[in-house]
Short mmCIF file of C-alpha atoms in Angstrom, two decimals:
data_model
loop_
_atom_site.label_atom_id
_atom_site.label_comp_id
_atom_site.label_asym_id
_atom_site.label_seq_id
_atom_site.Cartn_x
_atom_site.Cartn_y
_atom_site.Cartn_z
CA UNK A 1146 16.15 -35.33 -7.85
CA UNK A 1147 18.64 -32.77 -6.52
CA UNK A 1148 17.84 -30.43 -9.40
CA UNK A 1149 14.08 -30.78 -8.82
CA UNK A 1150 14.58 -30.17 -5.09
CA UNK A 1151 16.68 -27.08 -5.84
CA UNK A 1152 14.01 -25.74 -8.23
CA UNK A 1153 11.21 -26.40 -5.72
CA UNK A 1154 13.16 -24.63 -2.97
CA UNK A 1155 13.82 -21.68 -5.25
CA UNK A 1156 10.10 -21.42 -6.19
CA UNK A 1157 9.03 -21.56 -2.54
CA UNK A 1158 11.60 -18.89 -1.54
CA UNK A 1159 10.52 -16.68 -4.43
CA UNK A 1160 6.83 -17.08 -3.53
CA UNK A 1161 7.48 -16.29 0.13
CA UNK A 1162 9.56 -13.19 -0.59
CA UNK A 1163 7.35 -11.79 -3.34
CA UNK A 1164 3.82 -12.77 -2.27
CA UNK A 1165 3.59 -13.91 1.36
CA UNK A 1166 3.47 -10.44 3.02
CA UNK A 1167 0.88 -9.35 0.48
CA UNK A 1168 -1.33 -12.37 1.17
CA UNK A 1169 -1.12 -11.55 4.92
CA UNK A 1170 -2.16 -7.99 4.14
CA UNK A 1171 -5.17 -9.38 2.21
CA UNK A 1172 -6.18 -11.39 5.30
CA UNK A 1173 -6.09 -8.06 7.19
CA UNK A 1174 -8.57 -6.62 4.67
CA UNK A 1175 -10.81 -9.69 4.89
CA UNK A 1176 -11.00 -9.40 8.66
CA UNK A 1177 -11.90 -5.72 8.31
CA UNK A 1178 -14.68 -6.59 5.87
CA UNK A 1179 -16.08 -9.29 8.14
CA UNK A 1180 -15.99 -6.81 11.07
CA UNK A 1181 -18.08 -4.35 9.03
CA UNK A 1182 -20.65 -7.00 8.19
CA UNK A 1183 -20.87 -8.12 11.84
CA UNK A 1184 -21.59 -4.56 13.05
CA UNK A 1185 -23.74 -3.08 10.24
CA UNK A 1186 -25.73 -6.14 9.13
CA UNK A 1187 -25.98 -8.24 12.26
CA UNK A 1188 -25.35 -5.72 15.06
CA UNK A 1189 -22.82 -8.07 16.69
CA UNK A 1190 -20.48 -5.35 17.98
CA UNK A 1191 -18.42 -7.68 20.17
CA UNK A 1192 -17.74 -10.02 17.28
CA UNK A 1193 -16.97 -7.02 15.02
CA UNK A 1194 -14.43 -5.81 17.54
CA UNK A 1195 -12.80 -9.28 17.74
CA UNK A 1196 -12.23 -9.21 14.00
CA UNK A 1197 -10.36 -5.94 14.44
CA UNK A 1198 -8.00 -7.85 16.76
CA UNK A 1199 -7.55 -10.55 14.06
CA UNK A 1200 -6.80 -7.75 11.56
CA UNK A 1201 -4.22 -6.25 13.95
CA UNK A 1202 -2.56 -9.66 14.28
CA UNK A 1203 -2.28 -9.99 10.51
CA UNK A 1204 -0.94 -6.42 10.35
CA UNK A 1205 1.73 -7.34 12.88
CA UNK A 1206 2.69 -10.55 11.07
CA UNK A 1207 2.86 -8.76 7.76
CA UNK A 1208 5.53 -6.40 9.04
CA UNK A 1209 7.27 -9.19 10.95
CA UNK A 1210 7.34 -11.41 7.85
CA UNK A 1211 8.61 -8.58 5.63
CA UNK A 1212 11.47 -7.88 8.04
CA UNK A 1213 12.24 -11.57 8.47
CA UNK A 1214 12.41 -12.12 4.70
CA UNK A 1215 14.20 -8.79 4.24
CA UNK A 1216 11.76 -7.74 1.55
CA UNK A 1217 10.00 -4.44 1.03
CA UNK A 1218 8.30 -3.13 -2.11
CA UNK A 1219 6.29 -0.03 -2.99
CA UNK A 1220 3.32 -2.26 -3.66
CA UNK A 1221 3.67 -3.84 -0.19
CA UNK A 1222 3.79 -0.41 1.45
CA UNK A 1223 0.70 0.78 -0.47
CA UNK A 1224 -1.22 -2.46 0.19
CA UNK A 1225 -0.39 -2.24 3.90
CA UNK A 1226 -1.77 1.29 4.07
CA UNK A 1227 -4.92 0.36 2.13
CA UNK A 1228 -5.52 -2.59 4.48
CA UNK A 1229 -5.08 -0.36 7.53
CA UNK A 1230 -7.53 2.25 6.22
CA UNK A 1231 -10.05 -0.55 5.67
CA UNK A 1232 -9.59 -2.46 8.95
CA UNK A 1233 -8.48 0.28 11.34
CA UNK A 1234 -10.43 3.20 9.81
CA UNK A 1235 -13.59 1.75 8.26
CA UNK A 1236 -14.29 -1.14 10.62
CA UNK A 1237 -14.14 0.85 13.93
CA UNK A 1238 -16.18 3.62 12.27
CA UNK A 1239 -18.98 1.17 11.59
CA UNK A 1240 -18.89 -0.09 15.19
CA UNK A 1241 -19.07 3.38 16.75
CA UNK A 1242 -21.74 4.39 14.21
CA UNK A 1243 -24.00 1.55 15.31
CA UNK A 1244 -23.16 2.26 18.98
CA UNK A 1245 -24.06 5.95 18.68
CA UNK A 1246 -27.37 5.03 17.10
CA UNK A 1247 -28.06 2.76 20.05
CA UNK A 1248 -27.05 5.49 22.51
CA UNK A 1249 -29.57 7.79 20.84
CA UNK A 1250 -32.31 5.92 22.73
CA UNK A 1251 -30.77 7.20 26.04
CA UNK A 1252 -31.42 10.83 24.99
CA UNK A 1253 -34.67 12.68 25.77
CA UNK A 1254 -37.27 12.33 22.99
CA UNK A 1255 -37.49 16.09 22.73
CA UNK A 1256 -33.82 16.17 21.71
CA UNK A 1257 -33.83 13.18 19.31
CA UNK A 1258 -36.74 14.75 17.48
CA UNK A 1259 -34.30 17.20 15.89
CA UNK A 1260 -32.95 15.99 12.53
CA UNK A 1261 -29.45 17.29 13.28
CA UNK A 1262 -29.18 15.05 16.34
CA UNK A 1263 -30.26 12.03 14.29
CA UNK A 1264 -27.51 12.89 11.75
CA UNK A 1265 -24.74 13.08 14.41
CA UNK A 1266 -24.08 9.27 14.42
CA UNK A 1267 -22.73 9.71 10.89
CA UNK A 1268 -19.75 11.69 12.18
CA UNK A 1269 -17.68 8.48 12.76
CA UNK A 1270 -17.33 8.28 8.99
CA UNK A 1271 -14.59 10.84 9.54
CA UNK A 1272 -12.42 8.02 10.94
CA UNK A 1273 -11.48 6.31 7.67
CA UNK A 1274 -10.75 9.65 6.06
CA UNK A 1275 -8.53 10.84 8.95
CA UNK A 1276 -6.91 7.36 9.10
CA UNK A 1277 -6.01 7.65 5.42
CA UNK A 1278 -4.39 11.04 6.01
CA UNK A 1279 -2.43 9.63 8.97
CA UNK A 1280 -1.16 6.68 6.95
CA UNK A 1281 -0.16 8.86 3.99
CA UNK A 1282 1.67 11.08 6.46
CA UNK A 1283 3.43 8.08 8.00
CA UNK A 1284 4.57 6.69 4.63
CA UNK A 1285 6.40 9.90 3.78
CA UNK A 1286 7.72 10.85 7.24
CA UNK A 1287 11.37 9.95 7.74
CA UNK A 1288 11.13 10.57 11.53
CA UNK A 1289 9.12 7.36 12.16
CA UNK A 1290 11.39 4.31 11.63
CA UNK A 1291 11.22 3.32 15.33
CA UNK A 1292 8.73 5.67 17.06
CA UNK A 1293 5.49 7.26 15.89
CA UNK A 1294 4.29 10.84 15.43
CA UNK A 1295 0.48 10.70 15.69
CA UNK A 1296 -1.59 7.91 17.11
CA UNK A 1297 -1.11 4.63 15.18
CA UNK A 1298 -4.28 3.50 13.36
CA UNK A 1299 -4.36 0.05 15.05
CA UNK A 1300 -4.29 1.73 18.47
CA UNK A 1301 -7.13 4.01 17.44
CA UNK A 1302 -9.16 1.05 16.15
CA UNK A 1303 -8.69 -0.93 19.36
CA UNK A 1304 -9.87 2.06 21.42
CA UNK A 1305 -12.90 3.03 19.26
CA UNK A 1306 -13.90 -0.53 18.33
CA UNK A 1307 -14.00 -1.76 21.92
CA UNK A 1308 -15.89 1.18 23.45
CA UNK A 1309 -19.23 -0.69 23.42
CA UNK A 1310 -17.64 -3.66 25.22
CA UNK A 1311 -16.02 -1.37 27.82
CA UNK A 1312 -19.44 0.16 28.56
CA UNK A 1313 -20.12 -2.64 31.08
CA UNK A 1314 -17.18 -1.47 33.24
CA UNK A 1315 -17.16 2.21 32.21
CA UNK A 1316 -20.77 3.49 32.44
CA UNK A 1317 -19.96 6.92 30.93
CA UNK A 1318 -19.31 5.13 27.57
CA UNK A 1319 -23.10 4.63 27.37
CA UNK A 1320 -23.44 8.39 27.07
CA UNK A 1321 -24.07 9.58 23.51
CA UNK A 1322 -22.10 12.81 23.88
CA UNK A 1323 -19.16 11.22 25.71
CA UNK A 1324 -18.71 8.68 22.87
CA UNK A 1325 -18.96 11.40 20.28
CA UNK A 1326 -16.35 13.57 22.02
CA UNK A 1327 -14.02 10.60 22.43
CA UNK A 1328 -14.31 9.78 18.76
CA UNK A 1329 -13.53 13.37 17.74
CA UNK A 1330 -10.55 13.55 20.15
CA UNK A 1331 -9.11 10.41 18.66
CA UNK A 1332 -9.60 11.76 15.14
CA UNK A 1333 -7.43 14.68 16.26
CA UNK A 1334 -4.81 12.38 17.79
CA UNK A 1335 -4.52 10.51 14.47
CA UNK A 1336 -3.21 13.64 12.77
CA UNK A 1337 -1.55 15.34 15.72
CA UNK A 1338 2.25 15.65 15.91
CA UNK A 1339 2.47 13.99 19.36
CA UNK A 1340 5.42 11.54 19.60
CA UNK A 1341 4.36 8.03 20.69
CA UNK A 1342 6.64 5.07 21.42
CA UNK A 1343 6.56 2.03 19.22
CA UNK A 1344 6.32 -1.62 20.22
CA UNK A 1345 8.85 -2.64 17.59
CA UNK A 1346 11.76 -4.53 19.18
CA UNK A 1347 15.19 -4.32 17.52
CA UNK A 1348 16.53 -6.56 20.27
CA UNK A 1349 14.93 -8.06 23.40
CA UNK A 1350 17.31 -6.84 26.12
CA UNK A 1351 15.90 -4.80 28.99
CA UNK A 1352 18.11 -1.81 28.23
CA UNK A 1353 16.52 0.33 25.57
CA UNK A 1354 13.20 -1.47 25.84
CA UNK A 1355 12.24 -0.49 29.41
CA UNK A 1356 9.14 1.43 28.37
CA UNK A 1357 7.95 -1.33 26.02
CA UNK A 1358 8.27 -4.05 28.65
CA UNK A 1359 6.59 -1.94 31.36
CA UNK A 1360 3.69 -1.18 29.01
CA UNK A 1361 3.31 -4.84 27.97
CA UNK A 1362 3.17 -5.92 31.67
CA UNK A 1363 0.62 -3.20 32.38
CA UNK A 1364 -1.47 -4.28 29.34
CA UNK A 1365 -1.48 -7.90 30.55
CA UNK A 1366 -2.57 -6.84 34.06
CA UNK A 1367 -5.38 -4.65 32.65
CA UNK A 1368 -6.55 -7.43 30.36
CA UNK A 1369 -6.62 -9.89 33.30
CA UNK A 1370 -8.85 -7.45 35.23
CA UNK A 1371 -11.12 -6.01 32.53
CA UNK A 1372 -10.92 -8.69 29.77
CA UNK A 1373 -11.99 -7.42 26.35
CA UNK A 1374 -13.22 -4.18 27.90
CA UNK A 1375 -9.58 -3.41 28.75
CA UNK A 1376 -8.54 -2.27 25.28
CA UNK A 1377 -9.78 1.36 25.59
CA UNK A 1378 -8.02 1.59 28.99
CA UNK A 1379 -4.81 0.02 27.58
CA UNK A 1380 -4.77 2.52 24.68
CA UNK A 1381 -5.35 5.44 27.07
CA UNK A 1382 -2.42 4.15 29.16
CA UNK A 1383 -0.35 3.99 25.97
CA UNK A 1384 -1.15 7.61 25.20
CA UNK A 1385 -0.51 8.81 28.78
CA UNK A 1386 2.89 7.02 28.91
CA UNK A 1387 3.81 8.57 25.54
CA UNK A 1388 2.83 12.06 26.71
CA UNK A 1389 4.78 11.58 29.95
CA UNK A 1390 7.90 10.52 28.04
CA UNK A 1391 7.53 13.48 25.67
CA UNK A 1392 7.09 15.90 28.62
CA UNK A 1393 10.14 14.50 30.44
CA UNK A 1394 12.25 14.80 27.30
CA UNK A 1395 11.14 18.42 26.92
CA UNK A 1396 12.03 19.20 30.52
CA UNK A 1397 15.50 17.65 30.07
CA UNK A 1398 16.05 19.87 27.05
CA UNK A 1399 15.32 23.03 28.99
#
């Protein structure tokens, strides 16, 4: 019995170390696929956005599990990037594509009669391409073990994917051109060289994590006020805090 127990324990440990993070990554991909179906086939943009949150949760637990089990493989890194392109590039692109098509109805008929205007909603398909570039850049950038250079793809997905939900509280998000400009700006942020702080905790003491704790408290407050429509505001706050930190560091260096 002791031998059988030892063998069972060894098999479970081997499975967890070799396969568990990859299975979690696959759940990330599945959530991204469901999100696309919800937006493109059914037009359920709120439900599509919720599945991006589920994908982000699996993305977090994938990294957490890999660090906990102290396992990392080239396949795991590649699969993580592929999952992120799918769930944080493709899924939000489908949501904003459908949203822009709906916003077309708010434009004057004389303008929507032009074929080039009707083709504009296809521009969000830039998002998965730019996200892929950002992830490839991240995988080969030695500067990003704790902080980020460029906007992380999950942050971009939470901003873009929840724009239709935020439209109830932020009326300008119903504007076709405003949504288009925001989408293009965030495409730029994905491949910019702007330093942004990470939410990865090496330890949970206040010292060294001040910015992370302040941001998390702010995010909770914004969520309590705006509910699901808070995500674009939270991501904008994240960017503004990162820019402020970067500016203060530059001033100190002068």
